[in-house]
Amino acid sequence: MPFGLRNAAQTFKRFLDDILRNLHCFAYLDDILIASIDHASHYRDLEEVFQRLNEKGLVLNIEKCIFGADKLPFLGCEVSKDGISPSKEKVEALGKKKRGKTTIDWSEAAVQAFQTCNNSIAQAVLLAHPNSEAKLSLAVDARNTEPHGTPLHCDVSTGNIRPSVPKAFRNTIINAIHSLAHSGAKATANAVKQRFIWISLKKDCTEFCKRCIPCQKSKVSRHVKSPKGDFSLPSARFSHIHLDVFGSLPPSKSYRYCLTAVHRFTRWPETFPMIDLTANTIAENYYSGCISRFGVPEVITTDQGRNFEIDIFHSLTKYLGISKILIAAYNPAANGMVERFHR
């Protein structure tokens, strides 16, 4: 990782967290702390960390490593089995620090506060580790009716620790992740889901993205939708016909294409072989194969293929008084009755 990049520290920390996840250690940038109960556990924890680092191609500087120590310096503090305390060097440096030579008015209260801070630091109070056998006291806000508390849960089923977020902090978390790139509701929900959980996560992300002012100003709005269309129910047999063509097929007596007609009311299918897909051939086969046998329909439904849009086909439907319905472009499902028959 090169020095000087703005996000170098964050990227390297995330990289190291992914490598050492689920191991008995704590990593801060390039410093790794392994604390164990006894020597046997310590050897096992060291072996697991070394093995993981070796798998990922990382190496350690042996001159900077400390193994099997009762206490050691870590991030400016001295960590031991008893707890955490400030390092002696920093305590001594702060104890020798003199009052600043600024032009502000050093009142008696300010001088006393400065001395109190120095004295408190000089005491170097030890921060002891939590005792699992000790009794814990829970301090809560007073309520007029009854005490109330919310348990904090975490999900570890994916291998990552994902805390359950209370309702008061959900918008803050969504805003922090959504504001990175102002991605859509689905991408925002996926990004939040990788780090946190709660019951209505997807719904909350969708509602937040809808209310995002920068997204509403900069993104193209496609909120207006046409109402869903519907076909009227036919009143008699062969009054509404769905037409379509398909091919090419393996040739049989020079026939390589088919014209399919499906009656909407009875779902009766008819298929007529054709040599080509010209409008003349389609009109001739439809007239001789369907109209001459079942009569003139009231409505026919086709796609927007050019062979159904040629003048001869328009003239045929106009001469016979047939209403023609065209389905939406690139939406074969709108003519699904005949498309399903083709399968």
CSV table of C-alpha atoms in Angstrom, one decimal:
chain,number,residue,atom,x,y,z
A,1,MET,CA,0.0,0.0,0.0
A,2,PRO,CA,1.7,3.3,-1.1
A,3,PHE,CA,1.9,6.1,1.4
A,4,GLY,CA,0.2,9.5,0.8
A,5,LEU,CA,-3.1,8.3,-0.6
A,6,ARG,CA,-6.1,9.7,1.1
A,7,ASN,CA,-7.9,6.4,1.7
A,8,ALA,CA,-4.8,4.2,2.1
A,9,ALA,CA,-5.3,3.7,5.8
A,10,GLN,CA,-9.0,2.8,5.5
A,11,THR,CA,-8.4,0.4,2.5
A,12,PHE,CA,-5.5,-1.3,4.3
A,13,LYS,CA,-7.5,-1.7,7.5
A,14,ARG,CA,-10.5,-3.2,5.6
A,15,PHE,CA,-8.1,-5.5,3.8
A,16,LEU,CA,-6.5,-6.7,7.1
A,17,ASP,CA,-9.9,-7.1,8.8
A,18,ASP,CA,-11.1,-9.4,5.9
A,19,ILE,CA,-8.0,-11.6,6.3
A,20,LEU,CA,-8.0,-11.9,10.1
A,21,ARG,CA,-11.8,-12.3,10.5
A,22,ASN,CA,-12.9,-14.9,13.0
A,23,LEU,CA,-9.4,-15.2,14.4
A,24,HIS,CA,-8.4,-14.6,18.1
A,25,CYS,CA,-6.6,-11.3,17.5
A,26,PHE,CA,-7.0,-7.6,17.2
A,27,ALA,CA,-5.5,-5.6,14.2
A,28,TYR,CA,-5.0,-1.9,13.9
A,29,LEU,CA,-3.4,-1.0,10.6
A,30,ASP,CA,-0.1,-2.9,10.6
A,31,ASP,CA,-0.2,-3.8,14.3
A,32,ILE,CA,-1.6,-7.1,15.3
A,33,LEU,CA,-2.3,-8.0,19.0
A,34,ILE,CA,-2.9,-11.6,20.1
A,35,ALA,CA,-4.0,-12.1,23.7
A,36,SER,CA,-4.5,-15.6,25.1
A,37,ILE,CA,-5.4,-17.1,28.4
A,38,ASP,CA,-2.5,-19.5,28.7
A,39,HIS,CA,0.6,-20.7,26.8
A,40,ALA,CA,-1.2,-23.5,25.0
A,41,SER,CA,-3.9,-21.2,23.7
A,42,HIS,CA,-1.3,-18.6,22.8
A,43,TYR,CA,0.6,-21.1,20.6
A,44,ARG,CA,-2.6,-22.2,18.9
A,45,ASP,CA,-3.7,-18.6,18.2
A,46,LEU,CA,-0.3,-17.7,16.8
A,47,GLU,CA,-0.3,-20.7,14.5
A,48,GLU,CA,-3.8,-19.8,13.2
A,49,VAL,CA,-2.7,-16.2,12.5
A,50,PHE,CA,0.6,-17.2,10.9
A,51,GLN,CA,-1.2,-19.7,8.7
A,52,ARG,CA,-3.8,-17.1,7.5
A,53,LEU,CA,-1.1,-14.6,6.8
A,54,ASN,CA,0.9,-17.1,4.8
A,55,GLU,CA,-2.2,-18.1,2.8
A,56,LYS,CA,-2.7,-14.5,1.8
A,57,GLY,CA,1.0,-13.8,1.0
A,58,LEU,CA,1.7,-11.5,3.8
A,59,VAL,CA,5.0,-11.4,5.8
A,60,LEU,CA,6.0,-10.1,9.2
A,61,ASN,CA,9.0,-8.0,10.3
A,62,ILE,CA,10.6,-10.3,12.9
A,63,GLU,CA,12.6,-7.4,14.4
A,64,LYS,CA,9.4,-5.6,15.4
A,65,CYS,CA,7.6,-8.7,16.7
A,66,ILE,CA,7.2,-9.5,20.4
A,67,PHE,CA,6.2,-13.1,21.4
A,68,GLY,CA,5.1,-14.6,24.7
A,69,ALA,CA,5.3,-11.3,26.7
A,70,ASP,CA,3.4,-10.6,29.9
A,71,LYS,CA,3.0,-7.0,28.9
A,72,LEU,CA,3.9,-4.9,25.8
A,73,PRO,CA,3.4,-1.5,24.3
A,74,PHE,CA,0.5,-1.2,21.9
A,75,LEU,CA,-0.9,2.0,20.3
A,76,GLY,CA,0.7,4.2,22.9
A,77,CYS,CA,-0.5,2.2,25.8
A,78,GLU,CA,0.9,-0.6,27.9
A,79,VAL,CA,-1.2,-3.8,27.7
A,80,SER,CA,-0.9,-6.5,30.3
A,81,LYS,CA,-2.9,-9.3,31.8
A,82,ASP,CA,-4.1,-6.8,34.5
A,83,GLY,CA,-5.4,-4.2,32.1
A,84,ILE,CA,-4.4,-1.2,30.0
A,85,SER,CA,-2.4,1.8,31.2
A,86,PRO,CA,-0.8,4.8,29.5
A,87,SER,CA,2.9,4.3,28.6
A,88,LYS,CA,5.4,5.8,31.1
A,89,GLU,CA,7.1,7.8,28.4
A,90,LYS,CA,4.0,9.7,27.5
A,91,VAL,CA,3.0,10.2,31.1
A,92,GLU,CA,6.4,11.7,31.9
A,93,ALA,CA,6.2,13.9,28.8
A,94,LEU,CA,2.8,15.3,29.7
A,95,GLY,CA,3.8,15.8,33.3
A,96,LYS,CA,6.7,18.0,32.2
A,97,LYS,CA,4.5,20.0,29.8
A,98,LYS,CA,4.4,23.7,30.7
A,99,ARG,CA,1.6,26.1,30.3
A,100,GLY,CA,1.2,27.4,26.8
A,101,LYS,CA,2.6,30.8,25.7
A,102,THR,CA,-0.6,31.9,24.0
A,103,THR,CA,-2.1,35.3,24.2
A,104,ILE,CA,-5.3,34.0,25.8
A,105,ASP,CA,-6.2,35.1,29.3
A,106,TRP,CA,-5.2,32.4,31.7
A,107,SER,CA,-7.6,32.8,34.6
A,108,GLU,CA,-7.3,31.0,37.9
A,109,ALA,CA,-9.9,28.5,36.9
A,110,ALA,CA,-8.0,27.7,33.6
A,111,VAL,CA,-4.7,27.2,35.5
A,112,GLN,CA,-6.4,25.0,38.0
A,113,ALA,CA,-8.0,22.9,35.3
A,114,PHE,CA,-4.6,22.6,33.5
A,115,GLN,CA,-3.0,21.3,36.7
A,116,THR,CA,-5.9,18.9,37.4
A,117,CYS,CA,-5.5,17.4,33.9
A,118,ASN,CA,-1.8,16.9,34.4
A,119,ASN,CA,-2.2,15.4,37.8
A,120,SER,CA,-4.9,13.0,36.5
A,121,ILE,CA,-2.6,11.9,33.7
A,122,ALA,CA,0.4,11.5,36.0
A,123,GLN,CA,-1.5,9.0,38.1
A,124,ALA,CA,-1.7,6.6,35.1
A,125,VAL,CA,-4.8,4.8,36.4
A,126,LEU,CA,-5.0,1.2,35.2
A,127,LEU,CA,-8.1,0.3,33.1
A,128,ALA,CA,-8.8,-3.2,34.3
A,129,HIS,CA,-10.2,-5.9,32.0
A,130,PRO,CA,-13.9,-6.8,32.6
A,131,ASN,CA,-14.5,-9.5,35.1
A,132,SER,CA,-17.0,-12.1,33.8
A,133,GLU,CA,-17.7,-13.3,37.4
A,134,ALA,CA,-18.5,-9.8,38.7
A,135,LYS,CA,-22.0,-8.4,39.1
A,136,LEU,CA,-23.0,-5.9,36.5
A,137,SER,CA,-25.1,-2.8,37.2
A,138,LEU,CA,-27.4,-1.4,34.5
A,139,ALA,CA,-28.2,2.3,34.6
A,140,VAL,CA,-31.3,3.4,32.6
A,141,ASP,CA,-33.3,6.5,32.3
A,142,ALA,CA,-36.2,7.0,34.6
A,143,ARG,CA,-39.7,6.5,33.2
A,144,ASN,CA,-43.1,7.3,34.7
A,145,THR,CA,-44.6,3.9,33.9
A,146,GLU,CA,-42.1,1.1,33.6
A,147,PRO,CA,-38.5,0.4,32.8
A,148,HIS,CA,-37.7,-0.3,29.1
A,149,GLY,CA,-34.7,-1.8,27.3
A,150,THR,CA,-33.8,-3.0,23.9
A,151,PRO,CA,-31.5,-6.0,23.5
A,152,LEU,CA,-28.7,-5.7,21.0
A,153,HIS,CA,-28.3,-8.7,18.7
A,154,CYS,CA,-25.8,-9.6,16.1
A,155,ASP,CA,-26.0,-11.9,13.1
A,156,VAL,CA,-22.9,-14.1,12.3
A,157,SER,CA,-24.5,-16.5,9.9
A,158,THR,CA,-22.6,-15.0,6.9
A,159,GLY,CA,-19.2,-15.0,8.6
A,160,ASN,CA,-19.4,-11.2,9.2
A,161,ILE,CA,-20.6,-9.7,12.5
A,162,ARG,CA,-23.7,-7.7,11.5
A,163,PRO,CA,-25.3,-5.8,14.4
A,164,SER,CA,-29.1,-5.3,14.6
A,165,VAL,CA,-29.7,-1.5,14.3
A,166,PRO,CA,-32.3,0.2,16.5
A,167,LYS,CA,-34.9,2.3,14.7
A,168,ALA,CA,-33.4,5.6,15.8
A,169,PHE,CA,-30.1,5.0,14.0
A,170,ARG,CA,-31.4,3.4,10.8
A,171,ASN,CA,-31.7,6.5,8.7
A,172,THR,CA,-28.3,7.7,9.8
A,173,ILE,CA,-26.7,4.4,8.6
A,174,ILE,CA,-28.6,4.4,5.3
A,175,ASN,CA,-27.7,8.1,4.7
A,176,ALA,CA,-24.0,7.3,5.3
A,177,ILE,CA,-23.9,4.5,2.8
A,178,HIS,CA,-26.3,6.0,0.2
A,179,SER,CA,-24.4,9.3,0.1
A,180,LEU,CA,-21.2,7.6,-1.1
A,181,ALA,CA,-22.5,7.3,-4.6
A,182,HIS,CA,-26.2,7.9,-4.5
A,183,SER,CA,-26.9,4.5,-5.8
A,184,GLY,CA,-30.4,3.0,-6.3
A,185,ALA,CA,-32.6,1.5,-3.7
A,186,LYS,CA,-31.5,-2.1,-4.6
A,187,ALA,CA,-27.7,-1.4,-4.5
A,188,THR,CA,-28.1,0.7,-1.3
A,189,ALA,CA,-30.0,-2.1,0.4
A,190,ASN,CA,-27.4,-4.7,-0.6
A,191,ALA,CA,-24.6,-2.5,0.7
A,192,VAL,CA,-26.4,-1.9,4.0
A,193,LYS,CA,-27.2,-5.7,4.3
A,194,GLN,CA,-23.5,-6.6,4.2
A,195,ARG,CA,-22.9,-4.7,7.4
A,196,PHE,CA,-26.1,-4.4,9.4
A,197,ILE,CA,-29.5,-6.2,9.8
A,198,TRP,CA,-33.0,-5.3,10.8
A,199,ILE,CA,-36.5,-6.5,9.9
A,200,SER,CA,-37.6,-3.8,7.4
A,201,LEU,CA,-34.1,-3.1,5.9
A,202,LYS,CA,-35.1,-3.3,2.2
A,203,LYS,CA,-38.3,-1.2,2.7
A,204,ASP,CA,-36.5,1.5,4.7
A,205,CYS,CA,-33.8,1.8,2.0
A,206,THR,CA,-36.4,2.1,-0.7
A,207,GLU,CA,-38.3,4.8,1.1
A,208,PHE,CA,-35.0,6.7,1.9
A,209,CYS,CA,-33.9,6.6,-1.8
A,210,LYS,CA,-37.3,8.0,-2.8
A,211,ARG,CA,-36.9,10.9,-0.5
A,212,CYS,CA,-33.3,11.7,-1.4
A,213,ILE,CA,-33.3,15.2,-2.8
A,214,PRO,CA,-30.0,15.0,-4.9
A,215,CYS,CA,-31.3,11.7,-6.5
A,216,GLN,CA,-34.6,13.4,-7.4
A,217,LYS,CA,-32.8,16.4,-9.0
A,218,SER,CA,-30.2,14.5,-11.0
A,219,LYS,CA,-31.7,11.2,-12.0
A,220,VAL,CA,-34.1,10.6,-14.8
A,221,SER,CA,-37.6,10.1,-13.4
A,222,ARG,CA,-39.7,7.2,-14.8
A,223,HIS,CA,-42.5,7.2,-12.3
A,224,VAL,CA,-45.3,7.7,-14.8
A,225,LYS,CA,-46.5,4.3,-16.0
A,226,SER,CA,-49.3,3.4,-18.4
A,227,PRO,CA,-52.2,1.4,-16.9
A,228,LYS,CA,-52.2,-2.3,-17.7
A,229,GLY,CA,-54.1,-3.1,-20.8
A,230,ASP,CA,-56.6,-5.8,-21.2
A,231,PHE,CA,-58.4,-7.6,-24.1
A,232,SER,CA,-62.2,-7.6,-24.1
A,233,LEU,CA,-63.8,-11.0,-23.8
A,234,PRO,CA,-64.9,-12.4,-27.2
A,235,SER,CA,-68.7,-12.9,-27.7
A,236,ALA,CA,-68.6,-15.8,-30.1
A,237,ARG,CA,-66.3,-18.5,-31.5
A,238,PHE,CA,-63.5,-17.3,-33.8
A,239,SER,CA,-64.4,-13.6,-33.2
A,240,HIS,CA,-60.9,-12.8,-31.9
A,241,ILE,CA,-57.8,-14.3,-33.5
A,242,HIS,CA,-54.2,-14.1,-32.5
A,243,LEU,CA,-51.7,-14.3,-35.5
A,244,ASP,CA,-48.0,-14.9,-35.6
A,245,VAL,CA,-45.4,-16.5,-37.9
A,246,PHE,CA,-42.3,-18.6,-37.0
A,247,GLY,CA,-39.4,-20.2,-38.8
A,248,SER,CA,-37.3,-21.0,-40.5
A,249,LEU,CA,-37.7,-24.7,-40.1
A,250,PRO,CA,-36.1,-27.7,-41.8
A,251,PRO,CA,-37.6,-27.6,-45.3
A,252,SER,CA,-40.4,-30.0,-46.2
A,253,LYS,CA,-41.6,-29.7,-49.9
A,254,SER,CA,-40.1,-26.2,-50.0
A,255,TYR,CA,-42.2,-25.1,-46.9
A,256,ARG,CA,-40.0,-23.6,-44.2
A,257,TYR,CA,-42.3,-21.2,-42.3
A,258,CYS,CA,-45.6,-21.4,-40.6
A,259,LEU,CA,-48.5,-19.0,-39.9
A,260,THR,CA,-50.2,-19.7,-36.6
A,261,ALA,CA,-53.8,-18.6,-35.7
A,262,VAL,CA,-55.2,-19.2,-32.2
A,263,HIS,CA,-58.8,-18.4,-31.3
A,264,ARG,CA,-58.9,-16.4,-28.1
A,265,PHE,CA,-62.2,-17.8,-26.8
A,266,THR,CA,-61.7,-21.6,-27.4
A,267,ARG,CA,-57.9,-21.5,-27.7
A,268,TRP,CA,-58.3,-23.5,-30.9
A,269,PRO,CA,-54.9,-23.4,-32.9
A,270,GLU,CA,-54.5,-23.6,-36.6
A,271,THR,CA,-51.1,-23.7,-38.4
A,272,PHE,CA,-50.5,-23.1,-42.1
A,273,PRO,CA,-47.2,-23.9,-43.9
A,274,MET,CA,-45.7,-21.2,-46.0
A,275,ILE,CA,-42.8,-21.0,-48.5
A,276,ASP,CA,-41.8,-17.5,-47.4
A,277,LEU,CA,-42.7,-14.7,-45.1
A,278,THR,CA,-44.0,-12.1,-47.6
A,279,ALA,CA,-47.2,-10.2,-46.8
A,280,ASN,CA,-48.9,-11.7,-49.9
A,281,THR,CA,-48.2,-15.3,-48.7
A,282,ILE,CA,-49.4,-14.5,-45.2
A,283,ALA,CA,-52.6,-12.8,-46.5
A,284,GLU,CA,-53.3,-15.7,-48.9
A,285,ASN,CA,-52.8,-18.4,-46.3
A,286,TYR,CA,-54.9,-16.6,-43.7
A,287,TYR,CA,-57.8,-16.0,-46.1
A,288,SER,CA,-57.8,-19.5,-47.6
A,289,GLY,CA,-57.0,-21.4,-44.4
A,290,CYS,CA,-58.8,-19.6,-41.7
A,291,ILE,CA,-61.4,-17.1,-43.0
A,292,SER,CA,-62.8,-19.4,-45.7
A,293,ARG,CA,-63.4,-22.1,-43.0
A,294,PHE,CA,-64.3,-20.3,-39.8
A,295,GLY,CA,-65.6,-17.0,-41.2
A,296,VAL,CA,-64.5,-13.4,-40.8
A,297,PRO,CA,-63.3,-12.5,-37.2
A,298,GLU,CA,-64.1,-9.2,-35.6
A,299,VAL,CA,-60.6,-8.6,-34.2
A,300,ILE,CA,-57.1,-9.9,-35.0
A,301,THR,CA,-54.0,-9.4,-32.8
A,302,THR,CA,-50.5,-9.4,-34.3
A,303,ASP,CA,-47.1,-8.1,-33.5
A,304,GLN,CA,-45.4,-5.1,-35.2
A,305,GLY,CA,-43.7,-7.3,-37.8
A,306,ARG,CA,-43.3,-5.7,-41.3
A,307,ASN,CA,-45.1,-8.5,-42.9
A,308,PHE,CA,-48.3,-7.6,-41.0
A,309,GLU,CA,-47.9,-3.9,-41.8
A,310,ILE,CA,-47.7,-4.0,-45.6
A,311,ASP,CA,-50.5,-2.4,-47.6
A,312,ILE,CA,-52.0,-5.7,-48.8
A,313,PHE,CA,-52.6,-6.9,-45.3
A,314,HIS,CA,-54.1,-3.6,-44.3
A,315,SER,CA,-56.3,-3.7,-47.4
A,316,LEU,CA,-57.5,-7.2,-46.5
A,317,THR,CA,-58.5,-6.3,-43.0
A,318,LYS,CA,-60.1,-3.0,-44.1
A,319,TYR,CA,-62.1,-4.7,-46.9
A,320,LEU,CA,-63.4,-7.4,-44.5
A,321,GLY,CA,-64.1,-5.0,-41.7
A,322,ILE,CA,-61.6,-6.5,-39.2
A,323,SER,CA,-60.2,-4.5,-36.4
A,324,LYS,CA,-56.5,-4.9,-35.9
A,325,ILE,CA,-54.6,-4.7,-32.6
A,326,LEU,CA,-50.8,-4.3,-32.5
A,327,ILE,CA,-49.0,-5.4,-29.4
A,328,ALA,CA,-46.2,-3.3,-27.9
A,329,ALA,CA,-42.8,-3.5,-29.6
A,330,TYR,CA,-40.3,-5.9,-28.1
A,331,ASN,CA,-43.0,-7.4,-25.8
A,332,PRO,CA,-43.9,-10.8,-27.2
A,333,ALA,CA,-45.6,-11.7,-23.9
A,334,ALA,CA,-48.5,-9.4,-25.0
A,335,ASN,CA,-49.3,-12.0,-27.7
A,336,GLY,CA,-48.6,-14.8,-25.3
A,337,MET,CA,-51.4,-17.1,-26.4
A,338,VAL,CA,-49.8,-17.8,-29.7
A,339,GLU,CA,-46.2,-17.5,-28.4
A,340,ARG,CA,-47.0,-20.2,-25.9
A,341,PHE,CA,-48.3,-22.5,-28.7
A,342,HIS,CA,-45.0,-22.0,-30.5
A,343,ARG,CA,-43.1,-23.6,-27.7
